[in-house]
Amino acid sequence: MRSSPAERIAGLWNRLHGVPGGKWLFKQALGLMIPYTGTIRPRVVELRPGFCRVEMRDRRGVRNHLNSIHAVALINIGEVTSGLALTLALPASIRGIVSELSAEYLIKARGQLTATCSCDVPEVTEEMDFRVTSEVRNAAGEVVSRVHTIWRLAPRPPR
């Protein structure tokens, strides 16, 4: 039987995060598993069921014409942070997919950014929508954006 996404991600994280260069290898693997997310080069700093912290460097490839980090890069880091926190917390019998994304942009984002997400998974007995919020902060600790992700959760169909 094929492992769930949560099992694959958790397995990789558990094998790699504590070894020299392991977080870099995890970042590379995550970029291969989720190619669009890889474009922001997210560096997972902390990951456990229901919690994730991800860093993103400020670089030309994620900037906009206002010399700040592009809104789509901010929503990307917020979504991947919520996805990792939630996915690792979901039982293997539950699947989830993003059905809606929204963001609040509070101040221009510049410099190193850190996104965090903490969530408790509800009991899922039938299809439901579940809102998860990630906060993105700059190096001074100021919240530059909040990303709200609606996850459609449902029991996996029997095989």
Short mmCIF file of N, CA and C in Angstrom, two decimals:
data_model
loop_
_atom_site.label_atom_id
_atom_site.label_comp_id
_atom_site.label_asym_id
_atom_site.label_seq_id
_atom_site.Cartn_x
_atom_site.Cartn_y
_atom_site.Cartn_z
N MET A 1 0.84 -1.17 0.00
CA MET A 1 0.00 0.00 0.00
C MET A 1 0.89 1.25 0.00
N ARG A 2 0.51 2.23 -0.78
CA ARG A 2 1.26 3.48 -0.89
C ARG A 2 1.10 4.32 0.37
N SER A 3 2.16 4.97 0.81
CA SER A 3 2.08 5.80 2.01
C SER A 3 1.37 7.11 1.69
N SER A 4 0.81 7.73 2.73
CA SER A 4 0.11 9.00 2.57
C SER A 4 1.14 10.12 2.42
N PRO A 5 0.71 11.29 1.90
CA PRO A 5 1.64 12.42 1.81
C PRO A 5 2.23 12.76 3.18
N ALA A 6 1.42 12.71 4.21
CA ALA A 6 1.90 13.03 5.56
C ALA A 6 3.01 12.05 5.98
N GLU A 7 2.83 10.78 5.69
CA GLU A 7 3.83 9.78 6.06
C GLU A 7 5.14 10.02 5.29
N ARG A 8 5.03 10.37 4.00
CA ARG A 8 6.23 10.62 3.20
C ARG A 8 6.96 11.87 3.70
N ILE A 9 6.21 12.94 3.95
CA ILE A 9 6.83 14.18 4.42
C ILE A 9 7.42 14.00 5.81
N ALA A 10 6.66 13.40 6.72
CA ALA A 10 7.16 13.17 8.08
C ALA A 10 8.39 12.27 8.07
N GLY A 11 8.37 11.24 7.25
CA GLY A 11 9.51 10.34 7.16
C GLY A 11 10.76 11.05 6.69
N LEU A 12 10.62 11.88 5.65
CA LEU A 12 11.76 12.65 5.16
C LEU A 12 12.27 13.61 6.23
N TRP A 13 11.35 14.34 6.85
CA TRP A 13 11.74 15.31 7.88
C TRP A 13 12.47 14.60 9.03
N ASN A 14 11.91 13.50 9.50
CA ASN A 14 12.51 12.79 10.63
C ASN A 14 13.90 12.26 10.30
N ARG A 15 14.11 11.83 9.05
CA ARG A 15 15.42 11.32 8.66
C ARG A 15 16.44 12.44 8.45
N LEU A 16 15.98 13.61 7.99
CA LEU A 16 16.91 14.62 7.52
C LEU A 16 17.16 15.80 8.45
N HIS A 17 16.18 16.25 9.20
CA HIS A 17 16.31 17.55 9.87
C HIS A 17 17.42 17.64 10.89
N GLY A 18 17.82 16.54 11.47
CA GLY A 18 18.85 16.58 12.51
C GLY A 18 20.26 16.33 12.03
N VAL A 19 20.43 16.07 10.75
CA VAL A 19 21.78 15.77 10.24
C VAL A 19 22.34 16.98 9.51
N PRO A 20 23.67 17.11 9.46
CA PRO A 20 24.26 18.24 8.75
C PRO A 20 23.77 18.30 7.29
N GLY A 21 23.26 19.46 6.90
CA GLY A 21 22.74 19.64 5.55
C GLY A 21 21.36 19.04 5.34
N GLY A 22 20.79 18.46 6.37
CA GLY A 22 19.51 17.78 6.23
C GLY A 22 18.35 18.70 5.90
N LYS A 23 18.33 19.88 6.50
CA LYS A 23 17.23 20.82 6.20
C LYS A 23 17.33 21.31 4.76
N TRP A 24 18.55 21.45 4.26
CA TRP A 24 18.73 21.83 2.86
C TRP A 24 18.22 20.70 1.96
N LEU A 25 18.56 19.46 2.29
CA LEU A 25 18.07 18.33 1.50
C LEU A 25 16.54 18.24 1.55
N PHE A 26 15.96 18.50 2.73
CA PHE A 26 14.50 18.49 2.86
C PHE A 26 13.88 19.56 1.97
N LYS A 27 14.50 20.75 1.94
CA LYS A 27 14.01 21.84 1.09
C LYS A 27 14.02 21.40 -0.38
N GLN A 28 15.10 20.74 -0.79
CA GLN A 28 15.20 20.27 -2.17
C GLN A 28 14.12 19.24 -2.48
N ALA A 29 13.93 18.30 -1.56
CA ALA A 29 12.91 17.26 -1.76
C ALA A 29 11.51 17.87 -1.80
N LEU A 30 11.25 18.84 -0.92
CA LEU A 30 9.95 19.51 -0.91
C LEU A 30 9.71 20.21 -2.23
N GLY A 31 10.74 20.85 -2.77
CA GLY A 31 10.63 21.52 -4.07
C GLY A 31 10.34 20.55 -5.20
N LEU A 32 10.85 19.33 -5.11
CA LEU A 32 10.55 18.31 -6.12
C LEU A 32 9.13 17.77 -5.95
N MET A 33 8.68 17.62 -4.70
CA MET A 33 7.34 17.10 -4.43
C MET A 33 6.27 18.13 -4.80
N ILE A 34 6.57 19.42 -4.56
CA ILE A 34 5.62 20.50 -4.80
C ILE A 34 6.36 21.57 -5.61
N PRO A 35 6.46 21.39 -6.93
CA PRO A 35 7.34 22.24 -7.74
C PRO A 35 7.06 23.74 -7.63
N TYR A 36 5.82 24.16 -7.63
CA TYR A 36 5.57 25.61 -7.56
C TYR A 36 6.04 26.17 -6.23
N THR A 37 5.81 25.46 -5.16
CA THR A 37 6.27 25.92 -3.85
C THR A 37 7.79 26.05 -3.84
N GLY A 38 8.47 25.19 -4.56
CA GLY A 38 9.93 25.24 -4.62
C GLY A 38 10.47 26.55 -5.17
N THR A 39 9.64 27.30 -5.91
CA THR A 39 10.11 28.56 -6.50
C THR A 39 10.45 29.61 -5.44
N ILE A 40 9.88 29.52 -4.24
CA ILE A 40 10.21 30.48 -3.19
C ILE A 40 11.34 29.98 -2.29
N ARG A 41 11.78 28.75 -2.54
CA ARG A 41 12.87 28.13 -1.77
C ARG A 41 12.61 28.14 -0.26
N PRO A 42 11.48 27.56 0.14
CA PRO A 42 11.15 27.58 1.57
C PRO A 42 12.08 26.68 2.37
N ARG A 43 12.53 27.19 3.52
CA ARG A 43 13.39 26.40 4.41
C ARG A 43 12.59 26.08 5.66
N VAL A 44 12.24 24.83 5.81
CA VAL A 44 11.48 24.40 6.98
C VAL A 44 12.43 24.36 8.17
N VAL A 45 12.07 25.09 9.22
CA VAL A 45 12.90 25.20 10.41
C VAL A 45 12.39 24.27 11.50
N GLU A 46 11.06 24.16 11.60
CA GLU A 46 10.45 23.33 12.63
C GLU A 46 9.18 22.73 12.05
N LEU A 47 8.98 21.45 12.32
CA LEU A 47 7.82 20.75 11.77
C LEU A 47 7.40 19.63 12.70
N ARG A 48 6.15 19.66 13.06
CA ARG A 48 5.55 18.57 13.83
C ARG A 48 4.05 18.61 13.54
N PRO A 49 3.32 17.56 13.86
CA PRO A 49 1.89 17.56 13.60
C PRO A 49 1.21 18.78 14.23
N GLY A 50 0.55 19.59 13.38
CA GLY A 50 -0.17 20.77 13.85
C GLY A 50 0.67 22.02 13.98
N PHE A 51 1.97 21.95 13.67
CA PHE A 51 2.81 23.15 13.78
C PHE A 51 3.90 23.13 12.71
N CYS A 52 4.14 24.32 12.14
CA CYS A 52 5.23 24.44 11.16
C CYS A 52 5.78 25.86 11.19
N ARG A 53 7.09 25.96 11.01
CA ARG A 53 7.78 27.25 10.88
C ARG A 53 8.68 27.15 9.65
N VAL A 54 8.51 28.12 8.74
CA VAL A 54 9.24 28.12 7.47
C VAL A 54 9.88 29.48 7.26
N GLU A 55 11.11 29.49 6.78
CA GLU A 55 11.81 30.74 6.46
C GLU A 55 11.94 30.88 4.95
N MET A 56 11.98 32.14 4.54
CA MET A 56 12.19 32.45 3.12
C MET A 56 13.14 33.65 3.03
N ARG A 57 14.20 33.49 2.24
CA ARG A 57 15.14 34.59 2.02
C ARG A 57 14.54 35.62 1.07
N ASP A 58 14.90 36.85 1.29
CA ASP A 58 14.57 37.93 0.37
C ASP A 58 15.60 37.89 -0.75
N ARG A 59 15.13 37.78 -1.98
CA ARG A 59 16.03 37.74 -3.12
C ARG A 59 15.29 38.29 -4.33
N ARG A 60 16.01 38.62 -5.34
CA ARG A 60 15.42 39.27 -6.52
C ARG A 60 14.26 38.45 -7.10
N GLY A 61 14.37 37.14 -7.11
CA GLY A 61 13.36 36.28 -7.72
C GLY A 61 12.00 36.30 -7.04
N VAL A 62 11.90 36.85 -5.84
CA VAL A 62 10.60 36.91 -5.15
C VAL A 62 10.13 38.36 -4.96
N ARG A 63 10.84 39.30 -5.60
CA ARG A 63 10.50 40.72 -5.43
C ARG A 63 9.53 41.22 -6.50
N ASN A 64 8.90 42.33 -6.19
CA ASN A 64 7.99 42.98 -7.13
C ASN A 64 8.58 44.32 -7.58
N HIS A 65 7.79 45.10 -8.32
CA HIS A 65 8.25 46.39 -8.84
C HIS A 65 8.36 47.45 -7.74
N LEU A 66 7.87 47.18 -6.53
CA LEU A 66 7.94 48.12 -5.42
C LEU A 66 9.14 47.85 -4.51
N ASN A 67 10.02 46.94 -4.98
CA ASN A 67 11.22 46.58 -4.23
C ASN A 67 10.90 45.92 -2.89
N SER A 68 9.81 45.17 -2.87
CA SER A 68 9.45 44.38 -1.68
C SER A 68 9.06 42.99 -2.17
N ILE A 69 8.83 42.08 -1.24
CA ILE A 69 8.51 40.70 -1.62
C ILE A 69 7.09 40.64 -2.17
N HIS A 70 6.96 39.97 -3.28
CA HIS A 70 5.71 39.90 -4.03
C HIS A 70 4.59 39.24 -3.22
N ALA A 71 3.38 39.73 -3.41
CA ALA A 71 2.21 39.20 -2.70
C ALA A 71 2.02 37.71 -2.92
N VAL A 72 2.30 37.24 -4.12
CA VAL A 72 2.11 35.81 -4.40
C VAL A 72 3.16 34.97 -3.68
N ALA A 73 4.36 35.49 -3.51
CA ALA A 73 5.37 34.77 -2.72
C ALA A 73 4.92 34.67 -1.27
N LEU A 74 4.30 35.74 -0.75
CA LEU A 74 3.79 35.71 0.63
C LEU A 74 2.67 34.69 0.79
N ILE A 75 1.77 34.65 -0.17
CA ILE A 75 0.67 33.68 -0.07
C ILE A 75 1.22 32.26 -0.24
N ASN A 76 2.26 32.10 -1.04
CA ASN A 76 2.89 30.79 -1.25
C ASN A 76 3.51 30.28 0.05
N ILE A 77 4.28 31.12 0.75
CA ILE A 77 4.89 30.66 2.00
C ILE A 77 3.83 30.39 3.06
N GLY A 78 2.77 31.20 3.09
CA GLY A 78 1.69 30.96 4.06
C GLY A 78 0.96 29.66 3.79
N GLU A 79 0.71 29.38 2.52
CA GLU A 79 -0.01 28.15 2.16
C GLU A 79 0.81 26.90 2.44
N VAL A 80 2.11 26.92 2.10
CA VAL A 80 2.92 25.73 2.35
C VAL A 80 3.09 25.50 3.85
N THR A 81 3.17 26.58 4.62
CA THR A 81 3.31 26.44 6.07
C THR A 81 2.05 25.82 6.66
N SER A 82 0.89 26.29 6.24
CA SER A 82 -0.37 25.70 6.73
C SER A 82 -0.49 24.26 6.26
N GLY A 83 -0.09 24.01 5.03
CA GLY A 83 -0.21 22.67 4.47
C GLY A 83 0.64 21.65 5.20
N LEU A 84 1.87 22.03 5.53
CA LEU A 84 2.74 21.10 6.26
C LEU A 84 2.22 20.85 7.67
N ALA A 85 1.81 21.92 8.37
CA ALA A 85 1.28 21.75 9.73
C ALA A 85 0.04 20.86 9.72
N LEU A 86 -0.87 21.14 8.81
CA LEU A 86 -2.13 20.39 8.75
C LEU A 86 -1.91 18.96 8.27
N THR A 87 -1.14 18.80 7.21
CA THR A 87 -0.94 17.47 6.63
C THR A 87 -0.34 16.50 7.64
N LEU A 88 0.62 16.97 8.42
CA LEU A 88 1.22 16.09 9.42
C LEU A 88 0.28 15.77 10.57
N ALA A 89 -0.73 16.62 10.78
CA ALA A 89 -1.69 16.38 11.86
C ALA A 89 -2.86 15.51 11.43
N LEU A 90 -3.08 15.37 10.13
CA LEU A 90 -4.22 14.59 9.64
C LEU A 90 -3.99 13.09 9.80
N PRO A 91 -5.00 12.38 10.27
CA PRO A 91 -4.88 10.91 10.26
C PRO A 91 -4.80 10.42 8.81
N ALA A 92 -4.21 9.28 8.60
CA ALA A 92 -4.07 8.73 7.24
C ALA A 92 -5.43 8.51 6.58
N SER A 93 -6.49 8.41 7.37
CA SER A 93 -7.82 8.16 6.84
C SER A 93 -8.50 9.43 6.32
N ILE A 94 -7.85 10.58 6.46
CA ILE A 94 -8.43 11.86 6.03
C ILE A 94 -7.56 12.48 4.95
N ARG A 95 -8.19 13.05 3.95
CA ARG A 95 -7.46 13.76 2.90
C ARG A 95 -7.85 15.23 2.94
N GLY A 96 -6.96 16.07 2.44
CA GLY A 96 -7.24 17.50 2.42
C GLY A 96 -6.73 18.13 1.15
N ILE A 97 -7.47 19.15 0.68
CA ILE A 97 -7.07 19.91 -0.50
C ILE A 97 -7.47 21.36 -0.28
N VAL A 98 -6.65 22.27 -0.76
CA VAL A 98 -6.96 23.69 -0.63
C VAL A 98 -8.16 24.02 -1.52
N SER A 99 -9.13 24.70 -0.93
CA SER A 99 -10.29 25.13 -1.72
C SER A 99 -10.39 26.65 -1.80
N GLU A 100 -9.63 27.36 -0.95
CA GLU A 100 -9.68 28.82 -0.98
C GLU A 100 -8.44 29.39 -0.29
N LEU A 101 -7.93 30.46 -0.84
CA LEU A 101 -6.79 31.19 -0.25
C LEU A 101 -7.14 32.67 -0.20
N SER A 102 -6.77 33.31 0.90
CA SER A 102 -6.88 34.77 0.98
C SER A 102 -5.75 35.27 1.86
N ALA A 103 -5.46 36.54 1.73
CA ALA A 103 -4.36 37.10 2.51
C ALA A 103 -4.65 38.54 2.90
N GLU A 104 -4.09 38.91 4.03
CA GLU A 104 -4.06 40.29 4.47
C GLU A 104 -2.61 40.73 4.34
N TYR A 105 -2.39 41.83 3.66
CA TYR A 105 -1.05 42.38 3.51
C TYR A 105 -0.98 43.62 4.38
N LEU A 106 -0.19 43.55 5.45
CA LEU A 106 -0.21 44.60 6.47
C LEU A 106 0.87 45.66 6.28
N ILE A 107 2.09 45.22 5.96
CA ILE A 107 3.18 46.15 5.66
C ILE A 107 4.04 45.52 4.57
N LYS A 108 4.84 46.35 3.90
CA LYS A 108 5.73 45.82 2.86
C LYS A 108 6.66 44.78 3.48
N ALA A 109 6.83 43.70 2.77
CA ALA A 109 7.68 42.60 3.24
C ALA A 109 9.06 42.74 2.62
N ARG A 110 10.05 42.87 3.50
CA ARG A 110 11.44 42.95 3.05
C ARG A 110 12.31 42.16 4.02
N GLY A 111 13.41 41.64 3.51
CA GLY A 111 14.33 40.89 4.35
C GLY A 111 13.86 39.46 4.57
N GLN A 112 14.57 38.78 5.43
CA GLN A 112 14.23 37.39 5.75
C GLN A 112 12.83 37.34 6.36
N LEU A 113 12.03 36.39 5.92
CA LEU A 113 10.67 36.22 6.44
C LEU A 113 10.54 34.86 7.12
N THR A 114 9.68 34.81 8.13
CA THR A 114 9.37 33.55 8.81
C THR A 114 7.87 33.41 8.90
N ALA A 115 7.36 32.31 8.39
CA ALA A 115 5.93 32.01 8.47
C ALA A 115 5.72 30.92 9.51
N THR A 116 4.68 31.07 10.33
CA THR A 116 4.35 30.04 11.31
C THR A 116 2.87 29.72 11.21
N CYS A 117 2.57 28.48 11.53
CA CYS A 117 1.18 28.03 11.55
C CYS A 117 1.04 27.00 12.66
N SER A 118 -0.01 27.16 13.42
CA SER A 118 -0.37 26.21 14.47
C SER A 118 -1.84 25.88 14.30
N CYS A 119 -2.17 24.60 14.29
CA CYS A 119 -3.57 24.22 14.11
C CYS A 119 -3.88 22.91 14.82
N ASP A 120 -5.11 22.80 15.26
CA ASP A 120 -5.64 21.56 15.82
C ASP A 120 -6.66 21.03 14.83
N VAL A 121 -6.52 19.78 14.44
CA VAL A 121 -7.41 19.20 13.44
C VAL A 121 -8.71 18.75 14.10
N PRO A 122 -9.83 19.14 13.52
CA PRO A 122 -11.11 18.68 14.07
C PRO A 122 -11.35 17.22 13.71
N GLU A 123 -12.32 16.63 14.35
CA GLU A 123 -12.74 15.28 13.95
C GLU A 123 -13.47 15.41 12.62
N VAL A 124 -13.08 14.60 11.67
CA VAL A 124 -13.65 14.67 10.33
C VAL A 124 -14.42 13.38 10.07
N THR A 125 -15.74 13.48 10.01
CA THR A 125 -16.58 12.31 9.73
C THR A 125 -17.24 12.41 8.36
N GLU A 126 -17.26 13.63 7.82
CA GLU A 126 -17.78 13.86 6.49
C GLU A 126 -17.06 15.07 5.92
N GLU A 127 -17.25 15.32 4.63
CA GLU A 127 -16.57 16.44 4.00
C GLU A 127 -16.87 17.74 4.73
N MET A 128 -15.81 18.52 4.96
CA MET A 128 -15.98 19.79 5.66
C MET A 128 -14.88 20.76 5.25
N ASP A 129 -15.13 22.04 5.46
CA ASP A 129 -14.11 23.06 5.23
C ASP A 129 -13.50 23.45 6.57
N PHE A 130 -12.18 23.63 6.56
CA PHE A 130 -11.45 23.94 7.78
C PHE A 130 -10.47 25.07 7.48
N ARG A 131 -10.58 26.16 8.22
CA ARG A 131 -9.73 27.34 8.00
C ARG A 131 -8.47 27.27 8.87
N VAL A 132 -7.34 27.50 8.22
CA VAL A 132 -6.04 27.51 8.90
C VAL A 132 -5.35 28.83 8.53
N THR A 133 -4.77 29.49 9.53
CA THR A 133 -4.11 30.78 9.29
C THR A 133 -2.62 30.67 9.59
N SER A 134 -1.83 31.24 8.68
CA SER A 134 -0.39 31.36 8.86
C SER A 134 -0.06 32.84 9.00
N GLU A 135 0.88 33.15 9.87
CA GLU A 135 1.38 34.52 9.99
C GLU A 135 2.78 34.58 9.42
N VAL A 136 3.05 35.63 8.65
CA VAL A 136 4.36 35.84 8.06
C VAL A 136 4.95 37.09 8.71
N ARG A 137 6.15 36.93 9.30
CA ARG A 137 6.80 38.03 10.01
C ARG A 137 8.15 38.35 9.39
N ASN A 138 8.54 39.60 9.52
CA ASN A 138 9.87 40.01 9.06
C ASN A 138 10.88 39.79 10.18
N ALA A 139 12.14 40.14 9.92
CA ALA A 139 13.20 39.89 10.89
C ALA A 139 13.01 40.68 12.19
N ALA A 140 12.26 41.78 12.13
CA ALA A 140 11.98 42.58 13.33
C ALA A 140 10.81 42.01 14.13
N GLY A 141 10.19 40.93 13.62
CA GLY A 141 9.06 40.30 14.31
C GLY A 141 7.72 40.91 13.97
N GLU A 142 7.69 41.85 13.03
CA GLU A 142 6.43 42.47 12.63
C GLU A 142 5.66 41.55 11.69
N VAL A 143 4.35 41.45 11.88
CA VAL A 143 3.51 40.65 10.98
C VAL A 143 3.36 41.43 9.68
N VAL A 144 3.85 40.85 8.58
CA VAL A 144 3.71 41.51 7.28
C VAL A 144 2.48 41.02 6.54
N SER A 145 2.07 39.77 6.82
CA SER A 145 0.84 39.26 6.21
C SER A 145 0.29 38.09 7.01
N ARG A 146 -0.99 37.89 6.85
CA ARG A 146 -1.68 36.71 7.36
C ARG A 146 -2.31 36.01 6.17
N VAL A 147 -2.05 34.71 6.06
CA VAL A 147 -2.58 33.93 4.95
C VAL A 147 -3.61 32.96 5.51
N HIS A 148 -4.81 33.04 4.97
CA HIS A 148 -5.92 32.20 5.41
C HIS A 148 -6.17 31.15 4.33
N THR A 149 -6.07 29.91 4.71
CA THR A 149 -6.25 28.79 3.78
C THR A 149 -7.45 27.97 4.23
N ILE A 150 -8.39 27.79 3.32
CA ILE A 150 -9.52 26.90 3.58
C ILE A 150 -9.16 25.54 3.00
N TRP A 151 -9.12 24.56 3.87
CA TRP A 151 -8.82 23.18 3.47
C TRP A 151 -10.13 22.39 3.45
N ARG A 152 -10.39 21.72 2.34
CA ARG A 152 -11.54 20.81 2.26
C ARG A 152 -11.04 19.46 2.75
N LEU A 153 -11.56 19.03 3.88
CA LEU A 153 -11.17 17.76 4.50
C LEU A 153 -12.29 16.75 4.32
N ALA A 154 -11.92 15.51 4.10
CA ALA A 154 -12.92 14.45 3.92
C ALA A 154 -12.27 13.10 4.20
N PRO A 155 -13.09 12.14 4.66
CA PRO A 155 -12.55 10.78 4.80
C PRO A 155 -12.11 10.25 3.44
N ARG A 156 -11.02 9.50 3.43
CA ARG A 156 -10.56 8.88 2.18
C ARG A 156 -11.54 7.77 1.81
N PRO A 157 -11.84 7.67 0.53
CA PRO A 157 -12.73 6.57 0.10
C PRO A 157 -12.01 5.23 0.29
N PRO A 158 -12.77 4.19 0.57
CA PRO A 158 -12.14 2.86 0.71
C PRO A 158 -11.52 2.43 -0.63
N ARG A 159 -10.42 1.68 -0.56
CA ARG A 159 -9.75 1.23 -1.78
C ARG A 159 -10.33 -0.06 -2.26
#
